[in-house]
CSV table of C-alpha atoms in Angstrom, one decimal:
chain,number,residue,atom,x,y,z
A,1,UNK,CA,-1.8,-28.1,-9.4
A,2,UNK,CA,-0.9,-25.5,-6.8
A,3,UNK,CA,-3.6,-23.1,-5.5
A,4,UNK,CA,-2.3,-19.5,-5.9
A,5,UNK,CA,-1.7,-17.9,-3.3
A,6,UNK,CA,-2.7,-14.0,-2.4
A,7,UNK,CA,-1.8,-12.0,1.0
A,8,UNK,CA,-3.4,-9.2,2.4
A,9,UNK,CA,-1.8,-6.5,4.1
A,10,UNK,CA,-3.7,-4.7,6.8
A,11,UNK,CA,-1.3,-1.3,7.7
A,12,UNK,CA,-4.4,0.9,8.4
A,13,UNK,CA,-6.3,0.6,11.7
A,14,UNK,CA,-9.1,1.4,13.2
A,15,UNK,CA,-9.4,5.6,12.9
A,16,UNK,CA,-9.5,4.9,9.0
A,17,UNK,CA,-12.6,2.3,9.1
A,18,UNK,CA,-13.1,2.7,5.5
A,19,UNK,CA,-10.0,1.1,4.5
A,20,UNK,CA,-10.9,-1.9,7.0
A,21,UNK,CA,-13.5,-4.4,4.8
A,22,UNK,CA,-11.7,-4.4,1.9
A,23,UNK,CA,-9.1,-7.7,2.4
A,24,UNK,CA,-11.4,-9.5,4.1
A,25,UNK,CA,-13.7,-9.4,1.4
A,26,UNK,CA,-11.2,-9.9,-1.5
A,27,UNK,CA,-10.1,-12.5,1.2
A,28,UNK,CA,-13.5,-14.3,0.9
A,29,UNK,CA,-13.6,-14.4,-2.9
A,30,UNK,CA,-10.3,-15.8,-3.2
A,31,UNK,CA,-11.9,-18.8,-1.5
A,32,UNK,CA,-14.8,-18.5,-4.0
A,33,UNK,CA,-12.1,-18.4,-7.2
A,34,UNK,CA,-9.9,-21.3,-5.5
A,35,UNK,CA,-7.3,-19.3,-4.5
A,36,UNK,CA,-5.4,-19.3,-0.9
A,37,UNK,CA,-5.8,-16.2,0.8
A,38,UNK,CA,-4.4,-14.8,4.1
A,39,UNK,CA,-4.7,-11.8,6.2
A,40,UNK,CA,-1.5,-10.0,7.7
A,41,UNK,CA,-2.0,-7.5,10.1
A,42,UNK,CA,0.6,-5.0,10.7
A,43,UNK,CA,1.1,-1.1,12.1
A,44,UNK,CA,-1.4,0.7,13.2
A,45,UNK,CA,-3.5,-2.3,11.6
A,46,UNK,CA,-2.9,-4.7,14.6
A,47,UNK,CA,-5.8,-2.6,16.3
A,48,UNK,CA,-8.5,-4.1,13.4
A,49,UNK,CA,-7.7,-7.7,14.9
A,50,UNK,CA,-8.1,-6.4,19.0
A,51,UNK,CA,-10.9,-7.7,20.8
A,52,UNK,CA,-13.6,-5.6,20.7
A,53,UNK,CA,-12.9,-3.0,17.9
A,54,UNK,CA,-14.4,-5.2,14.8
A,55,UNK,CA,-18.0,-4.6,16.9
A,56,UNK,CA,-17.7,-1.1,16.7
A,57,UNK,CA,-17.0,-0.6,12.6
A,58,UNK,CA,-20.1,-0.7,10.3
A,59,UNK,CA,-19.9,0.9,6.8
A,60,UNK,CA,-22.6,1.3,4.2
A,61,UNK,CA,-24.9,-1.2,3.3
A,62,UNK,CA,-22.0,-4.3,4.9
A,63,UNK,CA,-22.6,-5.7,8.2
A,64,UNK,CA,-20.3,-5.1,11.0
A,65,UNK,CA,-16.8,-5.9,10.5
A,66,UNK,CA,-17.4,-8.3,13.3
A,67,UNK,CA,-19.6,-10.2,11.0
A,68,UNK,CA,-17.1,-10.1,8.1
A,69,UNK,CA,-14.2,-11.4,10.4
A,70,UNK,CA,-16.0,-13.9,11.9
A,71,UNK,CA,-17.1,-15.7,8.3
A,72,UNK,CA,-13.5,-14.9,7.2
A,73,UNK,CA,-12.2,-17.3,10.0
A,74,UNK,CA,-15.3,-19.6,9.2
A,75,UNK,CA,-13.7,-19.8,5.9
A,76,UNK,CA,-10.8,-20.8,7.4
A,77,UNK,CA,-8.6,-17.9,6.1
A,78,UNK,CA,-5.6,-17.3,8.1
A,79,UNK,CA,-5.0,-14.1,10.3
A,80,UNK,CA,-1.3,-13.3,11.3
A,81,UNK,CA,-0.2,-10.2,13.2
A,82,UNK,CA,3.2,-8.8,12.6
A,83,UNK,CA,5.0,-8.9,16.4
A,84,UNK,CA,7.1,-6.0,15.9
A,85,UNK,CA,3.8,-3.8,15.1
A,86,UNK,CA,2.8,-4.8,19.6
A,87,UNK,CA,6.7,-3.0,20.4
A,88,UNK,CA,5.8,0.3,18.5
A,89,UNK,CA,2.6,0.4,20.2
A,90,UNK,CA,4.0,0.0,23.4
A,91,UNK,CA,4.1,-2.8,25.9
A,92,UNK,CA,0.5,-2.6,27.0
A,93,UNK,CA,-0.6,-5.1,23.6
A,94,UNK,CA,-0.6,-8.6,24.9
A,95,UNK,CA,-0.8,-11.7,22.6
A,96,UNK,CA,-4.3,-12.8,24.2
A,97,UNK,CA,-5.5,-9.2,23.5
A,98,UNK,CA,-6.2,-10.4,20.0
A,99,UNK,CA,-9.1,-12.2,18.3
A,100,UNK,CA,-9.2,-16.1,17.9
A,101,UNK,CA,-7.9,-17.6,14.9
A,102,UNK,CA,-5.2,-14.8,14.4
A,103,UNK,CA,-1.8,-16.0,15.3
A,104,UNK,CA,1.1,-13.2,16.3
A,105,UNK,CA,4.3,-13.8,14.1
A,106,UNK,CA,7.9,-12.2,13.5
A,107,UNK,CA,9.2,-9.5,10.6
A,108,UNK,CA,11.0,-12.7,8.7
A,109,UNK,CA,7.5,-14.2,8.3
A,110,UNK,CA,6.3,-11.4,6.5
A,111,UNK,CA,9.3,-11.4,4.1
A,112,UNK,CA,8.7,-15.3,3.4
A,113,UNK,CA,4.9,-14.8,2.8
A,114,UNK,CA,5.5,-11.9,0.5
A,115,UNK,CA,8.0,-13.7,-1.8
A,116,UNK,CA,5.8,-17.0,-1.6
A,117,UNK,CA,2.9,-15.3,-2.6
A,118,UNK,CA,1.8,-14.6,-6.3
A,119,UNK,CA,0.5,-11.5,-5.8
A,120,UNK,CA,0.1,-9.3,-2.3
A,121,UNK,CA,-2.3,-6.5,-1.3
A,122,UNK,CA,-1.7,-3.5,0.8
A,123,UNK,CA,-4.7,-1.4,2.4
B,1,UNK,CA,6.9,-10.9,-26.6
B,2,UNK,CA,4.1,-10.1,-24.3
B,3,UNK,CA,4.8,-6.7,-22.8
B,4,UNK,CA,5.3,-6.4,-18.5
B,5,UNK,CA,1.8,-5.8,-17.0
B,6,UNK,CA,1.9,-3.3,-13.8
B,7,UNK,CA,-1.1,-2.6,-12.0
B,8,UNK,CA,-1.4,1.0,-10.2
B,9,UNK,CA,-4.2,0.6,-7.2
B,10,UNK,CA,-5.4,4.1,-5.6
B,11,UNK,CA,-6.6,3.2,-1.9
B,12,UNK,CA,-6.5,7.1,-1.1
B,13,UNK,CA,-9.2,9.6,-2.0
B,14,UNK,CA,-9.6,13.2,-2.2
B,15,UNK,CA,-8.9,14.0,0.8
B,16,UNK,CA,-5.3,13.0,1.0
B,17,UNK,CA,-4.6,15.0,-2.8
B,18,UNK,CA,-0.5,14.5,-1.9
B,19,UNK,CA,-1.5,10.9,-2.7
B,20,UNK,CA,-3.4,10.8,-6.2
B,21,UNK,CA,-0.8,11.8,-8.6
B,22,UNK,CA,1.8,9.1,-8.2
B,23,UNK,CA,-0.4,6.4,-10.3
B,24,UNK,CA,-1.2,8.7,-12.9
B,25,UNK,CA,2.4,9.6,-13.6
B,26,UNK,CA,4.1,6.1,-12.9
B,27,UNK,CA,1.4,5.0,-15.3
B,28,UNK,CA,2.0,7.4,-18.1
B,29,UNK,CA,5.7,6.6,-17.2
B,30,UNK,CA,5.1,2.8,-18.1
B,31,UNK,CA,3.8,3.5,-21.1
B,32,UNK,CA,6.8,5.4,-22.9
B,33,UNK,CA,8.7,2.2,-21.1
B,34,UNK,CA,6.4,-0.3,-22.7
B,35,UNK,CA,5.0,-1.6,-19.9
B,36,UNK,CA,1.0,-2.4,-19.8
B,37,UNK,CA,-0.2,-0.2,-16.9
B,38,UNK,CA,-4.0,-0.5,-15.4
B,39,UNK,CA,-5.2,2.2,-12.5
B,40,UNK,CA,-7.6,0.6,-10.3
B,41,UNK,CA,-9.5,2.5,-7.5
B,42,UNK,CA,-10.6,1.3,-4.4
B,43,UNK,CA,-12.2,2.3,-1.1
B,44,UNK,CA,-11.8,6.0,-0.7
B,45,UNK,CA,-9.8,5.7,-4.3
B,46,UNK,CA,-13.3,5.6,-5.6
B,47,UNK,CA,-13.4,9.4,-5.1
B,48,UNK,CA,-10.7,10.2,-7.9
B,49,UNK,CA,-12.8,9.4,-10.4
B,50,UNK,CA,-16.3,10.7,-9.5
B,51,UNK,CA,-16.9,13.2,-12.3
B,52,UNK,CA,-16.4,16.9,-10.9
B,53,UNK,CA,-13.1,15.9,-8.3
B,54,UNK,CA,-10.3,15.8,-10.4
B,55,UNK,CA,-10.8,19.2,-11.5
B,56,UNK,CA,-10.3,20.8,-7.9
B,57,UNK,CA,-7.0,19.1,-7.0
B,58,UNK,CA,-3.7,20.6,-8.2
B,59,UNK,CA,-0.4,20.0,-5.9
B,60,UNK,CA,3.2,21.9,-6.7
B,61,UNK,CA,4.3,22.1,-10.0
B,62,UNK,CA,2.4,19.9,-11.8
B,63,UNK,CA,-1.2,20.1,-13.4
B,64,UNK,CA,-4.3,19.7,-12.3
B,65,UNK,CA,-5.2,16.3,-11.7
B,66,UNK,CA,-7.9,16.4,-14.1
B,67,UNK,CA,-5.5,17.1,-16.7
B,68,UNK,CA,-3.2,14.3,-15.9
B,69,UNK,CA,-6.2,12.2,-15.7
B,70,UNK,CA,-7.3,13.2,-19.2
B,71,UNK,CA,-4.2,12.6,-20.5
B,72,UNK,CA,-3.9,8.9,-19.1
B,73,UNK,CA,-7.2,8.2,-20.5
B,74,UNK,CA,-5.6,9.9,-24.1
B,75,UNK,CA,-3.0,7.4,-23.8
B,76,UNK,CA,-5.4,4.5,-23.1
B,77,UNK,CA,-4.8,3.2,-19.7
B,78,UNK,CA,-7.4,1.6,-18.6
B,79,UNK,CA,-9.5,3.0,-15.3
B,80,UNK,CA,-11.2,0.2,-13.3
B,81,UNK,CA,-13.5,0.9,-10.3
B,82,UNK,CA,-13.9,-1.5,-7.7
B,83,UNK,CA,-17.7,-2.2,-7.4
B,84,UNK,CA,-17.8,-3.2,-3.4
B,85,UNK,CA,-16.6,0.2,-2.5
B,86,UNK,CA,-19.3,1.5,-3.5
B,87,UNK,CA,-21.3,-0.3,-1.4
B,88,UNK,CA,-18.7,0.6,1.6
B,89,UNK,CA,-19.6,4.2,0.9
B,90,UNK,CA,-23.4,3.7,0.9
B,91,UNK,CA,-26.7,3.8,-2.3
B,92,UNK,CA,-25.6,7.1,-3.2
B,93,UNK,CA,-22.4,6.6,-5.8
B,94,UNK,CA,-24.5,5.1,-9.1
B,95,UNK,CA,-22.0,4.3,-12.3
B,96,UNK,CA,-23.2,6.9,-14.1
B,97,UNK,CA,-21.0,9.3,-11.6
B,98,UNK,CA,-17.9,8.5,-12.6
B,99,UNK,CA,-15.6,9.9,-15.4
B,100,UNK,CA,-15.7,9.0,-18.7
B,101,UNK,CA,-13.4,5.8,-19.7
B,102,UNK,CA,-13.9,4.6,-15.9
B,103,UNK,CA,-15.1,0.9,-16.2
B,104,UNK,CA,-16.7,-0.5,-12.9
B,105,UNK,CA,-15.4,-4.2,-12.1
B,106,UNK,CA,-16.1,-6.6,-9.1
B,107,UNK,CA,-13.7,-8.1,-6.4
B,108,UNK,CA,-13.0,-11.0,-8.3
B,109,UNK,CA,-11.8,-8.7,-10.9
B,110,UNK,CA,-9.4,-7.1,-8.4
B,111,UNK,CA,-7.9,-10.8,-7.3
B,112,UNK,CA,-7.2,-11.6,-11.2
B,113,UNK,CA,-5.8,-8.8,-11.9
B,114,UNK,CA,-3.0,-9.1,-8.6
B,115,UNK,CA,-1.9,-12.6,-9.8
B,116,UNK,CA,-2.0,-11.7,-13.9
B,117,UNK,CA,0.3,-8.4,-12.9
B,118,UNK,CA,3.9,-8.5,-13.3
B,119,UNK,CA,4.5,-5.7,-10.5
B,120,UNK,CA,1.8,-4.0,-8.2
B,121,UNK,CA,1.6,-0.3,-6.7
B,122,UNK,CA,-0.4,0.7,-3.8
B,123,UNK,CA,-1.2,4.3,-3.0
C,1,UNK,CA,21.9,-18.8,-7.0
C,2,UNK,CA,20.7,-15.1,-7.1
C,3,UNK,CA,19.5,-13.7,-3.9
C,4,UNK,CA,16.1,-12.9,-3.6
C,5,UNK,CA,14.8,-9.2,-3.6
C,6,UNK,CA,12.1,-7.2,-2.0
C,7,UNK,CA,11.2,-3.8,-2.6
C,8,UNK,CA,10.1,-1.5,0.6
C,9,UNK,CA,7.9,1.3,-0.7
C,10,UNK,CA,7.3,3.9,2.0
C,11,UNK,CA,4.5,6.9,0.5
C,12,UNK,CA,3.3,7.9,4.2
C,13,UNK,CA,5.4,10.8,5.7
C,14,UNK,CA,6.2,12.5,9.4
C,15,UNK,CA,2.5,13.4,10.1
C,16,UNK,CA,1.8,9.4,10.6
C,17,UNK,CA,5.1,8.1,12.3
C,18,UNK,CA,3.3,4.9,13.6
C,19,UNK,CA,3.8,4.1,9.6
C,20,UNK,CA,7.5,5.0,9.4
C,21,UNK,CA,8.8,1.6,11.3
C,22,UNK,CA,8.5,-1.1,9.3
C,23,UNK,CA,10.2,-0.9,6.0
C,24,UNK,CA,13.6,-0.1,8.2
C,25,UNK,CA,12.8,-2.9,10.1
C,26,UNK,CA,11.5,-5.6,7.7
C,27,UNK,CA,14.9,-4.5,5.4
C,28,UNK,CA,17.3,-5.2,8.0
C,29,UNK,CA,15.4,-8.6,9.0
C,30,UNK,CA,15.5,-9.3,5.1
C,31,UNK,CA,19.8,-8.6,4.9
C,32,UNK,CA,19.6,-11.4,7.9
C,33,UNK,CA,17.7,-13.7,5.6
C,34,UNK,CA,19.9,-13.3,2.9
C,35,UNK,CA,17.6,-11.0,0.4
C,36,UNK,CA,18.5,-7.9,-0.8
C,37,UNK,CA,16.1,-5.3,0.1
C,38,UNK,CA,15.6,-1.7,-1.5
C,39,UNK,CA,14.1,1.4,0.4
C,40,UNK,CA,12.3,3.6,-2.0
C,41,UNK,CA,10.5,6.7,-0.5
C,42,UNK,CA,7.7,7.9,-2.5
C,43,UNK,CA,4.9,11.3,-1.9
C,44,UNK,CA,4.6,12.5,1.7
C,45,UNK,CA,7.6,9.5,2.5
C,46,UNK,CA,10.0,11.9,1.1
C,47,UNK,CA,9.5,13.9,4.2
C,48,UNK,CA,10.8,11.0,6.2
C,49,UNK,CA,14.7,11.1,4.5
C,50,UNK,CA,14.6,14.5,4.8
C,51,UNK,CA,17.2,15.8,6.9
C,52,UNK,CA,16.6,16.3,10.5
C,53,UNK,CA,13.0,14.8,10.3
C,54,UNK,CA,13.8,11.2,11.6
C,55,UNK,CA,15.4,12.2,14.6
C,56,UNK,CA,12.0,13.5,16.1
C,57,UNK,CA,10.2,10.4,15.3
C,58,UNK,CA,10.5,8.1,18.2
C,59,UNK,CA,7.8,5.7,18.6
C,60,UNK,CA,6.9,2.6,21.7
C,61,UNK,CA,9.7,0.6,22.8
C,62,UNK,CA,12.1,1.2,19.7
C,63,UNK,CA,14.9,3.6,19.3
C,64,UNK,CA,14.5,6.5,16.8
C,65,UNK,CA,13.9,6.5,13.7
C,66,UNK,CA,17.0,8.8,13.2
C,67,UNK,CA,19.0,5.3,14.9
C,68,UNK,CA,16.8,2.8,12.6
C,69,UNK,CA,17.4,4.7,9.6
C,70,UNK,CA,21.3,5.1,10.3
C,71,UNK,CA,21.6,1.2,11.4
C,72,UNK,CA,20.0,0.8,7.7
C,73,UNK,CA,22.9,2.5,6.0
C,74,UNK,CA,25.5,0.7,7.5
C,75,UNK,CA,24.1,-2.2,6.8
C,76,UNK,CA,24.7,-0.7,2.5
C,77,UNK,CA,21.1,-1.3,2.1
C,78,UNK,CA,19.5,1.3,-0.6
C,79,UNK,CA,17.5,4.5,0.3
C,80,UNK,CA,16.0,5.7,-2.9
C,81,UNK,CA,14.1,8.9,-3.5
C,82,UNK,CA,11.5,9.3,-5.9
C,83,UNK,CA,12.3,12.7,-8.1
C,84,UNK,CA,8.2,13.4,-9.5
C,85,UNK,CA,7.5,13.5,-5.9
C,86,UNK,CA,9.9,16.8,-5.3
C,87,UNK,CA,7.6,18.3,-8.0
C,88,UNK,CA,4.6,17.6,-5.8
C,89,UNK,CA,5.5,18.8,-2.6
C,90,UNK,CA,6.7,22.2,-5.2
C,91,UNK,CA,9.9,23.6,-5.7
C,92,UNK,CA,11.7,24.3,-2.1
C,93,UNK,CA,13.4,20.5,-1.6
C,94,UNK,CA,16.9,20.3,-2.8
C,95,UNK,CA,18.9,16.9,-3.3
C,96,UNK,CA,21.0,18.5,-0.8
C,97,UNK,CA,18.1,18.1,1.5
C,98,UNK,CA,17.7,14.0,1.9
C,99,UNK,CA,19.9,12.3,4.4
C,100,UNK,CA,23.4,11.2,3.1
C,101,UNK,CA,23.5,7.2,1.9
C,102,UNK,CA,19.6,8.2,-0.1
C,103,UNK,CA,19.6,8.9,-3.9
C,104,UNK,CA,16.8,10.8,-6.2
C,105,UNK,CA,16.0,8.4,-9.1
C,106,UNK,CA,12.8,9.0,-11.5
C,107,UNK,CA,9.7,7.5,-12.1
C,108,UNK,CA,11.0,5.1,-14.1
C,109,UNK,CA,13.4,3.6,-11.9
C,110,UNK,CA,10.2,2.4,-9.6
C,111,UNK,CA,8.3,0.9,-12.6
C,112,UNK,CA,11.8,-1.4,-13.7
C,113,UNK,CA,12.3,-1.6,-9.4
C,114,UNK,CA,8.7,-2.8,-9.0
C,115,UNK,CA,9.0,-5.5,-12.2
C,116,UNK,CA,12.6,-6.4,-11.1
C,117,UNK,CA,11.7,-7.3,-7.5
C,118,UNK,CA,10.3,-10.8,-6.1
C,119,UNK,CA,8.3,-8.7,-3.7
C,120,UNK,CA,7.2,-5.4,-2.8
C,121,UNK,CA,5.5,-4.0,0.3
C,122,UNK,CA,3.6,-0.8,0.6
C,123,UNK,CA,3.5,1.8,3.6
């Protein structure tokens, strides 16, 4: 049998920092309930997955968003970031700007992942 | 035959009122269409239905949105709280401050509920 | 065979145009793919099909949003508007208001939209 597959969707970046843990953490217990997750980053959101800004986020009792990305790619969970998002930021967002184990991909991808998946999420 | 499932999820809190009502009426909305609707609040979302809110937010021509909440519970859609956000938002949120008919769940909760859904809204 | 549909679902308005981008351009990559995509505007992304709003909103290396939106219609893809929200935002927006190609439709339109659609996507 097929895993089931879940995908996140990261629109909200970095001036919002409350609306940052949540799909990595759903991410992580899909792994725990056997289901595949992955992480799409896109708007504003490309700026969660930029070197050096998961340092800076702590909320609550979690630990740095660092921490949570880091075990999310442990995990194995996939990050993409949507390429168009880099053009309406400008041209000063290069694709070694971003953090290992996220991959930059195209505007059809994001329509393929959202009709293979069995249920997306949108933060 | 098993009636559609749709699954309403607040992201937004208190602070963005423009944002709150949508659920609560789509919801209500689903139920003269026989459609099974749950609300589910997460992150901010969480601040909807801490006891004492609802009652201060009231946007154009409708109600308040204590009254609209009142009546969704009436109808009985279910109100699920997302447990982690809590924890994003510090020790100081206990169960006990949240409306009546408000059940708290976990993130696994949240995953089941995405792939058992026949239709998902974000807000 | 049926072509596949997705379901753009903008609820952010003029005050965040970094948000405004990528239902326009995920629908018109989506026509290229062969799926039929719907634009549904929904709260504060009323504002956004509004006339005269889009052509302020200019963001990074793309054209306006005024251009994006009006590439959109002649490409016959949908531009629905969300009737509840006009009762949120109170009593001054007219149907004569929203940019020619859009349509107001009621709540339950999104609910059968939402349950009729092999994906949505959230802004």
């Amino acid at each position: 049998m097929t895993k089931k597959k879940i995908l996140y969707v990261q629109t909200s970046g970095i001036n919002t920092p409350q609306r940052l843990y949540s799909p990595f953490i759903l991410a992580q217990t899909a792994i725990a309930m056997d289901i595949e997750p992955t992480l799409y980053f896109l708007g504003e959101g490309i700026s969660v997955v930029i070197k050096g800004n998961a340092e800076k986020i702590k909320m609550g009792n979690f630990p740095s968003l660092k921490e949570v990305m880091e075990k999310t790619a442990e995990m194995g969970i996939k990050m993409l970031i949507c390429q168009q998002s880099m053009q309406v930021f400008g041209q000063d967002i290069r694709p070694e700007d971003f953090v290992e184990n996220s991959k930059v991909v195209g505007a059809a991808t994001l329509n393929d992942l959202v009709l293979d998946a069995d249920g997306t999420m949108w933060f």
